[in-house]
Coordinates of C-alpha atoms in Angstrom, one line a residue:
M1 CA 1.9 -52.7 -22.4
T2 CA 3.7 -53.0 -25.7
M3 CA 3.2 -50.8 -28.8
K4 CA 3.8 -52.5 -32.1
K5 CA 6.6 -51.0 -34.1
Q6 CA 5.6 -48.9 -37.0
N7 CA 7.7 -47.6 -39.9
L8 CA 7.0 -43.8 -40.3
S9 CA 8.0 -42.0 -43.4
L10 CA 9.0 -38.3 -43.3
S11 CA 5.6 -37.5 -44.9
G12 CA 4.0 -39.6 -42.2
I13 CA 5.7 -37.6 -39.5
M14 CA 4.5 -34.4 -41.0
S15 CA 1.0 -35.7 -41.2
L16 CA 1.2 -36.4 -37.5
A17 CA 2.4 -32.8 -37.0
K18 CA -0.7 -31.4 -38.7
R19 CA -3.0 -33.5 -36.4
A20 CA -1.5 -32.8 -33.0
L21 CA 0.6 -30.5 -30.9
R22 CA 3.2 -32.6 -29.1
L23 CA 4.1 -36.2 -28.1
Q24 CA 2.7 -36.9 -24.7
F25 CA 2.4 -39.6 -22.1
F26 CA 0.1 -39.6 -19.2
F27 CA -1.6 -42.1 -16.9
V28 CA -5.2 -41.7 -15.7
R29 CA -6.4 -44.9 -14.0
S30 CA -5.0 -46.9 -17.0
L31 CA -2.1 -46.2 -19.3
F32 CA -2.7 -44.2 -22.5
L33 CA -0.1 -43.2 -25.0
L34 CA -0.6 -40.1 -27.2
I35 CA 2.0 -39.4 -29.8
T36 CA 2.2 -35.9 -31.2
L37 CA 4.8 -33.5 -32.4
S38 CA 6.3 -30.7 -30.3
P39 CA 4.8 -27.2 -30.8
F40 CA 8.2 -25.9 -31.8
P41 CA 9.1 -25.8 -35.5
Y42 CA 10.2 -29.3 -36.6
T43 CA 13.2 -27.8 -38.4
L44 CA 14.8 -27.0 -35.0
Y45 CA 15.3 -30.7 -34.3
P46 CA 17.6 -33.3 -35.9
T47 CA 15.6 -34.8 -38.8
P48 CA 16.0 -38.5 -37.9
F49 CA 14.4 -38.2 -34.5
L50 CA 10.8 -38.1 -33.3
Y51 CA 10.3 -35.9 -30.2
A52 CA 7.6 -36.4 -27.5
A53 CA 6.3 -34.2 -24.7
R54 CA 3.4 -34.0 -22.4
I55 CA 0.5 -31.6 -22.6
S56 CA -2.8 -31.3 -20.8
G57 CA -6.3 -30.2 -21.6
Q58 CA -9.6 -29.1 -20.1
N59 CA -10.8 -32.6 -19.4
F60 CA -7.9 -34.6 -18.1
T61 CA -5.2 -34.4 -15.4
D62 CA -1.7 -33.2 -16.3
I63 CA 0.9 -35.8 -15.6
I64 CA 4.6 -35.1 -15.6
G65 CA 6.1 -36.4 -18.9
G66 CA 9.2 -36.0 -20.8
I67 CA 10.8 -35.8 -24.2
G68 CA 13.2 -38.2 -25.9
Y69 CA 14.5 -39.8 -29.1
G70 CA 15.8 -43.2 -30.0
S71 CA 18.8 -44.4 -31.8
K72 CA 19.8 -47.6 -33.6
S73 CA 21.8 -48.8 -30.6
G74 CA 18.8 -48.5 -28.3
S75 CA 19.5 -45.2 -26.7
S76 CA 21.1 -41.9 -27.7
S77 CA 24.5 -41.0 -26.3
N78 CA 23.9 -37.3 -26.1
F79 CA 20.9 -36.8 -23.9
E80 CA 20.3 -37.1 -20.2
S81 CA 17.6 -39.6 -19.2
F82 CA 16.4 -40.7 -15.9
S83 CA 13.9 -43.4 -16.8
S84 CA 12.7 -45.5 -19.7
L85 CA 9.8 -47.6 -20.7
E86 CA 11.4 -50.8 -22.0
D87 CA 8.2 -52.3 -23.4
I88 CA 7.4 -49.3 -25.6
S89 CA 9.4 -48.6 -28.7
F90 CA 9.0 -47.3 -32.2
S91 CA 10.9 -47.0 -35.4
S92 CA 10.9 -44.4 -38.1
G93 CA 11.6 -45.0 -41.7
I94 CA 13.6 -42.2 -43.2
T95 CA 13.8 -41.8 -46.9
G96 CA 16.5 -40.2 -49.0
G97 CA 19.3 -42.6 -48.2
Q98 CA 19.1 -42.1 -44.4
S99 CA 19.2 -45.2 -42.3
L100 CA 16.4 -46.6 -40.3
R101 CA 16.5 -45.7 -36.7
A102 CA 14.7 -47.5 -33.9
G103 CA 15.1 -47.8 -30.1
I104 CA 13.6 -47.7 -26.7
L105 CA 11.7 -44.6 -25.7
S106 CA 13.3 -42.6 -22.9
Y107 CA 12.6 -39.4 -21.1
F108 CA 14.4 -36.1 -20.8
P109 CA 13.9 -34.3 -17.4
M110 CA 11.3 -31.5 -17.3
P111 CA 12.3 -28.0 -15.9
S112 CA 10.9 -27.1 -12.5
S113 CA 8.0 -24.6 -12.3
V114 CA 7.9 -21.1 -10.8
S115 CA 5.8 -21.1 -7.6
D116 CA 6.3 -17.6 -6.3
I117 CA 5.6 -15.1 -9.0
T118 CA 4.2 -11.7 -7.8
A119 CA 2.9 -8.7 -9.6
V120 CA 2.9 -5.0 -8.4
I121 CA 1.8 -1.9 -10.4
V122 CA 4.7 0.6 -10.2
S123 CA 3.7 3.3 -12.6
T124 CA 0.8 4.4 -14.9
Y125 CA 1.9 1.9 -17.6
S126 CA 4.3 -0.5 -15.8
I127 CA 4.0 -3.6 -13.7
Q128 CA 6.8 -5.2 -11.8
L129 CA 7.1 -9.0 -11.8
T130 CA 9.3 -10.9 -9.4
W131 CA 10.0 -14.7 -8.8
N132 CA 12.8 -17.1 -8.1
A133 CA 14.5 -18.7 -11.1
P134 CA 13.6 -22.4 -11.6
S135 CA 16.0 -25.2 -12.5
A136 CA 16.3 -27.0 -15.8
D137 CA 15.8 -30.4 -14.1
W138 CA 12.9 -30.7 -11.6
R139 CA 14.3 -34.0 -10.3
T140 CA 17.8 -32.7 -9.3
G141 CA 17.2 -29.0 -9.1
A142 CA 20.2 -28.3 -11.2
G143 CA 20.8 -26.5 -14.4
Q144 CA 19.7 -23.2 -15.9
T145 CA 16.6 -23.0 -18.0
E146 CA 16.7 -21.5 -21.5
K147 CA 13.7 -19.2 -21.6
Y148 CA 10.3 -18.1 -20.1
L149 CA 6.8 -18.1 -21.6
L150 CA 4.8 -15.4 -19.9
R151 CA 1.1 -14.9 -20.4
Y152 CA -1.5 -12.5 -19.0
S153 CA -5.3 -12.0 -18.9
S154 CA -7.5 -9.1 -17.8
V155 CA -10.6 -11.3 -17.7
S156 CA -9.9 -14.0 -15.0
T157 CA -7.1 -15.6 -13.0
I158 CA -5.0 -18.2 -14.8
T159 CA -5.3 -21.5 -12.9
G160 CA -4.8 -24.2 -15.5
D161 CA -3.3 -25.0 -18.9
Y162 CA -6.5 -24.1 -20.7
D163 CA -6.6 -20.6 -19.1
F164 CA -2.9 -20.3 -20.0
L165 CA -3.5 -21.2 -23.6
K166 CA -6.3 -18.6 -23.9
A167 CA -4.2 -15.8 -22.2
A168 CA -2.2 -13.3 -24.2
E169 CA 1.5 -13.8 -24.5
Y170 CA 3.9 -11.1 -23.4
S171 CA 6.8 -11.0 -25.8
Q172 CA 10.2 -11.0 -24.2
A173 CA 13.7 -12.4 -24.6
W174 CA 14.7 -12.7 -20.9
Q175 CA 17.7 -14.9 -20.1
P176 CA 16.8 -16.9 -17.0
L177 CA 19.2 -16.7 -14.0
S178 CA 20.7 -19.6 -12.1
P179 CA 18.2 -21.7 -10.0
G180 CA 17.0 -19.9 -6.9
A181 CA 18.2 -16.4 -8.0
G182 CA 15.7 -13.6 -7.8
E183 CA 14.2 -12.5 -11.1
T184 CA 12.7 -8.9 -11.4
Y185 CA 11.3 -7.4 -14.6
I186 CA 9.3 -4.3 -15.4
I187 CA 6.8 -4.9 -18.1
E188 CA 5.2 -2.0 -20.0
G189 CA 1.9 -1.2 -21.8
F190 CA -0.6 -1.9 -19.0
N191 CA -3.5 0.2 -17.6
P192 CA -3.3 0.6 -13.8
A193 CA -7.1 0.9 -13.5
T194 CA -7.4 -2.7 -14.8
T195 CA -6.6 -5.8 -12.9
Y196 CA -4.2 -8.2 -14.7
Y197 CA -3.5 -11.8 -14.0
F198 CA -0.1 -13.4 -14.8
A199 CA 1.3 -16.9 -15.1
I200 CA 4.6 -18.2 -16.4
E201 CA 6.3 -21.4 -17.6
S202 CA 10.0 -22.2 -17.9
I203 CA 11.6 -24.0 -20.9
N204 CA 14.8 -26.0 -20.8
S205 CA 17.4 -26.9 -23.4
H206 CA 15.4 -29.9 -24.4
Y207 CA 12.5 -27.6 -25.3
L208 CA 10.4 -29.0 -22.5
R209 CA 8.0 -26.7 -20.7
S210 CA 7.5 -26.8 -17.0
E211 CA 4.2 -27.1 -15.1
L212 CA 2.2 -23.9 -14.8
S213 CA 3.3 -21.3 -12.1
N214 CA 1.0 -19.9 -9.5
S215 CA -1.2 -17.1 -10.7
A216 CA -0.3 -13.5 -9.8
A217 CA -2.5 -10.5 -9.9
A218 CA -1.7 -6.8 -10.4
V219 CA -4.8 -5.3 -8.8
A220 CA -6.4 -2.3 -10.3
L221 CA -5.6 1.0 -8.5
V222 CA -8.1 3.7 -7.5
P223 CA -6.8 7.3 -7.3
L224 CA -5.9 9.4 -4.3
P225 CA -8.5 11.9 -3.1
P226 CA -8.7 15.3 -4.7
M227 CA -6.3 18.0 -3.4
N228 CA -6.7 21.6 -2.3
F229 CA -10.4 21.3 -1.6
D230 CA -11.9 24.7 -1.0
L231 CA -15.3 26.0 0.0
Q232 CA -16.7 29.5 -0.3
T233 CA -20.3 30.7 0.4
S234 CA -22.3 33.5 -1.2
G235 CA -25.9 33.8 0.0
N236 CA -27.3 30.3 -0.4
L237 CA -24.7 29.2 -2.8
V238 CA -21.9 26.9 -1.7
N239 CA -19.0 27.1 -4.2
L240 CA -16.7 24.1 -4.2
S241 CA -13.3 23.8 -6.0
W242 CA -10.4 21.3 -5.9
L243 CA -7.3 20.1 -7.8
H244 CA -6.6 16.7 -9.4
P245 CA -5.0 14.1 -7.1
T246 CA -1.3 13.4 -8.0
G247 CA -1.4 9.7 -8.2
Y248 CA -2.9 6.4 -7.2
S249 CA -3.9 5.1 -3.7
T250 CA -0.5 3.4 -3.4
R251 CA 1.1 6.8 -4.0
I252 CA 2.3 5.9 -7.5
R253 CA 2.5 9.1 -9.4
F254 CA 0.3 9.9 -12.4
S255 CA 2.2 10.5 -15.7
D256 CA 1.1 14.1 -15.7
R257 CA -0.5 15.3 -12.4
F258 CA -2.0 18.4 -14.2
N259 CA -3.7 16.3 -16.9
P260 CA -4.7 12.8 -15.6
I261 CA -5.4 10.2 -18.3
Y262 CA -9.0 9.5 -18.9
P263 CA -10.5 7.0 -17.8
Y264 CA -7.5 5.1 -16.2
E265 CA -6.2 7.8 -13.9
I266 CA -9.3 10.0 -13.5
S267 CA -12.7 9.6 -15.2
A268 CA -15.0 11.8 -13.0
Y269 CA -15.5 13.5 -9.6
Q270 CA -18.3 12.9 -7.2
I271 CA -19.7 15.4 -4.7
F272 CA -21.3 14.3 -1.4
R273 CA -23.1 16.3 1.3
A274 CA -24.1 15.7 5.0
T275 CA -25.2 17.6 8.0
F276 CA -22.5 16.2 10.3
S277 CA -18.7 16.4 9.8
A278 CA -18.1 12.7 10.7
A279 CA -21.4 11.4 9.4
E280 CA -21.3 7.7 8.3
S281 CA -24.0 8.3 5.7
W282 CA -23.4 10.8 3.0
Q283 CA -25.8 12.0 0.3
F284 CA -24.5 11.8 -3.3
I285 CA -25.5 15.1 -5.0
A286 CA -23.5 15.4 -8.2
E287 CA -20.9 13.9 -10.6
V288 CA -18.8 16.1 -12.9
S289 CA -16.3 15.3 -15.6
S290 CA -12.6 14.7 -15.0
S291 CA -11.9 18.2 -16.4
A292 CA -14.3 20.0 -14.1
L293 CA -12.6 21.2 -10.9
Q294 CA -15.5 23.1 -9.4
W295 CA -19.2 22.8 -8.6
T296 CA -21.9 25.0 -6.9
D297 CA -24.5 23.7 -4.5
T298 CA -27.7 25.7 -3.6
V299 CA -28.9 25.2 0.0
D300 CA -30.7 27.1 2.7
L301 CA -27.8 28.0 4.9
G302 CA -30.3 29.4 7.5
Q303 CA -31.2 25.8 8.3
G304 CA -27.8 25.0 9.7
E305 CA -24.3 24.0 8.5
Y306 CA -23.7 21.6 5.6
F307 CA -20.6 19.5 5.1
Y308 CA -19.0 18.3 1.9
H309 CA -16.4 16.0 0.6
I310 CA -15.2 14.9 -2.9
K311 CA -14.2 11.6 -4.4
A312 CA -12.1 11.0 -7.5
V313 CA -13.2 8.2 -9.8
N314 CA -11.4 6.1 -12.4
K315 CA -12.0 2.8 -14.2
A316 CA -11.1 0.9 -11.1
G317 CA -13.5 2.7 -8.7
Q318 CA -13.7 5.5 -6.2
S319 CA -11.0 7.1 -4.1
N320 CA -11.3 7.6 -0.4
P321 CA -13.1 10.8 0.5
S322 CA -11.2 14.1 0.5
Y323 CA -11.1 16.0 3.8
V324 CA -14.5 17.4 4.8
R325 CA -15.3 21.2 4.6
G326 CA -18.0 22.9 6.6
S327 CA -20.2 25.6 5.0
V328 CA -20.4 27.9 8.1
A329 CA -17.2 27.8 10.1
G330 CA -15.0 26.8 7.1
K331 CA -13.1 24.2 9.0
A332 CA -11.5 21.2 7.5
Y333 CA -12.0 17.7 8.9
Y334 CA -9.8 14.7 8.2
V335 CA -11.8 11.6 9.2
A336 CA -10.4 8.1 9.6
P337 CA -11.9 5.5 7.3
D338 CA -13.4 3.7 10.3
Y339 CA -14.6 7.0 11.8
G340 CA -12.6 6.2 14.9
A341 CA -10.4 9.3 14.8
M342 CA -10.6 12.9 13.4
L343 CA -8.4 15.9 12.9
E344 CA -10.2 19.3 12.9
I345 CA -8.3 22.3 11.5
P346 CA -9.7 25.8 11.8
R347 CA -10.0 28.0 8.8
E348 CA -7.1 30.2 9.8
G349 CA -4.8 27.1 10.0
L350 CA -5.5 25.8 6.4
A351 CA -2.8 27.7 4.5
K352 CA -0.8 24.5 4.0
F353 CA -3.8 22.6 2.7
V354 CA -5.9 25.1 0.8
S355 CA -4.3 27.9 -1.2
G356 CA -4.4 29.7 -4.5
E357 CA -1.7 27.4 -5.8
T358 CA -2.4 25.3 -8.9
D359 CA 0.4 22.9 -8.3
Q360 CA -0.7 20.1 -6.0
M361 CA 2.9 19.6 -4.8
K362 CA 2.7 22.9 -3.0
T363 CA -0.1 21.8 -0.7
Y364 CA -0.5 19.0 1.8
T365 CA -3.0 16.4 2.9
V366 CA -3.3 14.2 6.0
E367 CA -3.9 10.4 6.1
I368 CA -5.2 8.7 9.3
S369 CA -4.3 5.1 9.9
S370 CA -5.1 2.7 12.7
H371 CA -2.5 0.5 14.4
G372 CA -4.3 -2.4 15.8
E373 CA -1.0 -4.2 16.4
D374 CA -0.3 -1.8 19.3
I375 CA -3.5 -2.5 21.2
G376 CA -3.1 -4.5 24.4
G377 CA -2.2 -4.0 28.1
R378 CA -3.0 -0.4 28.8
V379 CA -3.3 0.6 25.2
V380 CA -6.9 1.0 24.1
K381 CA -6.5 2.7 20.7
S382 CA -3.5 3.6 18.5
V383 CA -3.8 6.0 15.5
E384 CA -1.3 7.8 13.3
F385 CA -1.8 11.2 11.6
A386 CA 0.6 11.6 8.7
A387 CA 1.1 14.6 6.4
Y388 CA 1.9 14.0 2.7
K389 CA 3.2 16.7 0.3
G390 CA 1.1 16.6 -2.8
G391 CA -0.6 13.6 -1.3
I392 CA 2.5 11.6 -2.3
E393 CA 5.6 12.5 -0.2
K394 CA 5.4 11.8 3.5
E395 CA 6.7 14.7 5.7
S396 CA 7.9 13.3 9.0
N397 CA 8.5 16.7 10.8
F398 CA 5.3 18.4 9.6
K399 CA 3.6 20.9 12.1
L400 CA 0.2 22.5 11.8
D401 CA 0.2 26.3 11.6
K402 CA -2.5 26.6 14.3
L403 CA -3.8 24.6 17.2
S404 CA -6.1 21.9 15.8
T405 CA -8.1 19.2 17.5
V406 CA -7.2 15.6 17.4
S407 CA -10.1 13.3 18.5
L408 CA -9.9 9.6 19.2
Y409 CA -13.1 7.7 19.8
Y410 CA -13.4 4.7 22.1
N411 CA -15.9 2.0 23.1
K412 CA -16.7 0.5 26.5
S413 CA -16.5 -3.1 25.6
G414 CA -14.2 -6.1 26.2
D415 CA -11.5 -5.8 28.8
L416 CA -9.9 -2.5 27.8
I417 CA -12.5 0.0 29.1
T418 CA -15.3 -1.4 31.1
S419 CA -18.2 0.3 32.9
S420 CA -17.2 1.7 36.3
A421 CA -18.2 4.1 39.0
I422 CA -15.0 5.9 38.3
P423 CA -15.5 8.5 35.5
D424 CA -13.6 8.1 32.3
Y425 CA -11.7 11.3 32.7
K426 CA -10.0 9.8 35.8
R427 CA -8.9 6.6 34.1
I428 CA -8.0 7.2 30.4
S429 CA -5.4 9.5 28.9
L430 CA -4.0 10.5 25.5
F431 CA -0.3 9.8 24.7
Y432 CA 1.8 11.1 21.9
Y433 CA 5.0 9.7 20.3
N434 CA 7.6 12.2 19.2
G435 CA 9.8 9.8 17.5
A436 CA 12.0 9.1 20.5
R437 CA 9.6 8.5 23.4
W438 CA 5.9 8.6 24.4
Y439 CA 4.5 11.7 26.2
Q440 CA 1.4 11.8 28.2
L441 CA -0.8 14.7 26.8
Y442 CA -3.8 13.8 29.1
G443 CA -6.6 15.2 26.9
K444 CA -10.2 16.2 27.4
V445 CA -12.6 13.3 27.8
D446 CA -16.1 13.5 26.4
E447 CA -17.8 10.6 28.1
T448 CA -21.1 11.2 26.4
N449 CA -19.7 10.9 22.9
R450 CA -17.0 8.4 23.9
K451 CA -14.0 10.4 22.8
I452 CA -10.8 12.0 24.1
Q453 CA -9.3 15.0 22.4
V454 CA -6.4 17.4 22.5
E455 CA -5.6 20.6 20.8
T456 CA -2.2 20.3 19.1
T457 CA 0.0 21.4 16.2
L458 CA 1.8 18.0 16.2
L459 CA 1.0 15.1 13.8
G460 CA 2.2 11.6 14.5
K461 CA 1.1 8.7 16.5
Y462 CA -1.5 9.0 19.3
Q463 CA -2.8 6.4 21.8
I464 CA -5.5 6.1 24.3
R465 CA -4.3 4.4 27.4
T466 CA -5.8 3.4 30.7
V467 CA -4.1 5.3 33.5
E468 CA -5.1 7.0 36.8
R469 CA -5.7 10.7 36.7
L470 CA -6.6 13.1 39.5
G471 CA -9.4 14.9 37.8
A472 CA -7.7 18.2 38.7
F473 CA -4.7 20.2 37.6
S474 CA -1.5 18.2 38.0
A475 CA 2.0 18.2 36.6
D476 CA 5.2 16.3 37.2
I477 CA 8.7 15.9 35.8
S478 CA 7.5 13.3 33.2
G479 CA 5.8 16.2 31.4
R480 CA 9.1 17.9 30.7
S481 CA 10.4 17.3 27.2
N482 CA 14.0 17.8 27.9
Q483 CA 16.3 19.3 30.7
L484 CA 19.0 20.6 28.3
I485 CA 18.3 23.4 25.9
T486 CA 20.7 24.0 23.0
P487 CA 19.3 27.2 21.2
N488 CA 21.1 26.9 17.9
N489 CA 18.0 26.5 15.7
D490 CA 18.9 23.0 14.5
G491 CA 15.4 21.8 15.4
K492 CA 16.7 19.7 18.3
N493 CA 16.2 20.8 21.9
D494 CA 15.9 24.5 20.8
G495 CA 13.4 24.9 23.7
M496 CA 11.8 23.1 26.6
V497 CA 8.1 22.0 26.6
F498 CA 6.2 21.2 29.7
V499 CA 2.9 19.3 29.4
F500 CA 0.4 19.1 32.3
D501 CA -3.1 17.8 33.0
N502 CA -5.8 20.5 33.1
P503 CA -9.2 18.9 32.9
R504 CA -11.0 21.9 34.3
S505 CA -9.3 24.3 31.7
S506 CA -8.0 26.4 34.6
A507 CA -5.6 29.4 34.0
V508 CA -2.0 28.2 34.0
K509 CA 1.1 30.4 34.4
G510 CA 4.7 29.5 33.7
K511 CA 7.7 31.6 34.6
I512 CA 11.5 31.3 34.4
F513 CA 13.9 32.5 37.1
D514 CA 17.7 32.4 37.4
L515 CA 19.4 30.7 40.4
K516 CA 19.3 34.0 42.3
G517 CA 15.5 34.1 42.1
A518 CA 15.5 37.0 39.5
F519 CA 12.6 36.8 37.0
V520 CA 13.9 36.0 33.4
A521 CA 10.9 35.3 31.2
D522 CA 7.3 34.1 30.9
M523 CA 6.7 30.7 29.4
R524 CA 4.3 30.8 26.4
Q525 CA 1.8 28.5 24.7
G526 CA 3.4 25.2 23.7
P527 CA 2.6 22.8 20.8
V528 CA -0.4 21.3 22.6
A529 CA -3.2 23.2 24.4
D530 CA -2.2 22.0 27.9
S531 CA 1.5 22.8 27.6
L532 CA 4.0 25.7 28.0
L533 CA 7.2 26.4 26.2
W534 CA 10.4 28.3 26.9
D535 CA 12.7 28.9 24.0
A536 CA 15.7 30.1 26.2
K537 CA 14.9 33.7 25.3
A538 CA 14.2 36.8 27.4
E539 CA 12.7 39.8 25.6
G540 CA 13.6 38.3 22.3
Q541 CA 17.3 37.6 23.1
T542 CA 18.8 34.2 23.8
V543 CA 19.8 34.1 27.5
P544 CA 23.4 33.2 28.7
G545 CA 24.2 29.6 29.3
G546 CA 23.5 28.3 32.7
V547 CA 20.9 26.7 35.0
Y548 CA 17.4 28.2 35.3
V549 CA 14.4 27.5 37.4
Y550 CA 10.9 27.0 35.9
Q551 CA 7.7 27.5 37.9
I552 CA 4.3 26.4 36.8
E553 CA 1.2 27.5 38.8
A554 CA -2.5 26.7 38.6
E555 CA -5.4 26.0 41.0
G556 CA -3.2 27.1 43.9
K557 CA -0.6 24.5 43.1
V558 CA 3.0 25.3 42.2
F559 CA 5.5 23.0 40.4
N560 CA 9.2 23.8 40.2
G561 CA 12.1 22.3 38.4
T562 CA 15.4 23.2 36.7
V563 CA 16.5 23.4 33.1
A564 CA 20.0 24.1 31.7
V565 CA 20.9 26.3 28.7
I566 CA 24.0 25.1 26.8
K567 CA 25.5 27.4 24.2

């Protein structure tokens, strides 16, 4: 198709500029030619030349186009072209003594588009964007682009040029890196309780814009649960108090943990009540402002025990529940989101979780997470209990002050645990990972409620596995934590722990003797209920180095072994 040559005066060119955005070529079934001026100020370009570029709109498909200018000789000597339309040409009449220029219309290469932009909230006001730098020429993949055009929306995802046009521009002067290099930028001024959508275009030295990138979302963040949740009763009054959480669910810290920003960090607190600690259905009973850190409930405590938890709320939604507190026993219960595991801490063991401190970073909380990737073979269930200082900082060597109950629930379905004449307490066991190896802790099986539990001071990873058990007291060398004791208080092998199976809760005694048979010391309670510990001491004093004999006795059975003390 041939376009008739037209003489365009400078005033004619400016008239075109007022009526359109940029010169564009696209094909949709048949060839159309739209001629407009570039959106960049015309003063940026050499006056004798008419520039062209593609655009797209709401009602037509975007086709890759280009930009070019003609010269009297038919093509310009100072641009890179990779194609031309020989049947389409134009001429421009330039006044003021400048010569007429005409020529064949050619294309500059477009820059490649960004296809892997991602967005992550990293602070109360900041979002991190990452992508790989595009090239200035989409055809060859070579050349460094000149700049980026970044836009964002809090209304909807950006999936096309029309969405991109409506979105707000984020002002920046970033210098693009070489093609393929990783770009990372932190952008400021955003509310983390709001979801933002981002898209970007690259611009090359010919002032051509790339195709639109993929759309990236920085998803709004809910807060962590409240900290330091306490419960006190007086008559029929149940007095609840708590502290602000210290950050968001992703453990990004608030700007000021003592004064969370309303409504993006904290907007309110909600109180819930139930009659069972691990209830799946909780009654909403009150909502208080973000500045209120206490509330009083009136109930008839003579009717039984009530349980409470608190949720923090911000513009993005609710937090997970806090740990549960009971109105009678005063215990704290950490319940897994899927109700498949629970940690029960007695009132006397709550000093690290509930105190008179007003600084959240001086107390702890526990998070329970499932590890479905571990399930298979003999592993029926895998759960991790992790302590976080202030709800933010993970403590890998955390120990509970008092024996607390870890419970893992199981189902009899599929191929893992099936109905059988053999009782469950003879075919499933609880295992614990100490960071180096797995230990069999056995555990008490509650077949009626489909759970297995152990009393322990250890947090970490626990698993239910199918394994044969005698159903009576038993012990073997696999229950010994280590054979060498180095009592130097470095936290490594300062003592020896021996774990045994005791499903009948029989009385168990453990004693230490020297190689001559002389009594040295009694073993004491270990870190789990069915375990004994020797710390290489006798009457409070560290024993001399050497080899010692341990003897564990229960239900008329005696287990012996040796352990060496190295000083």
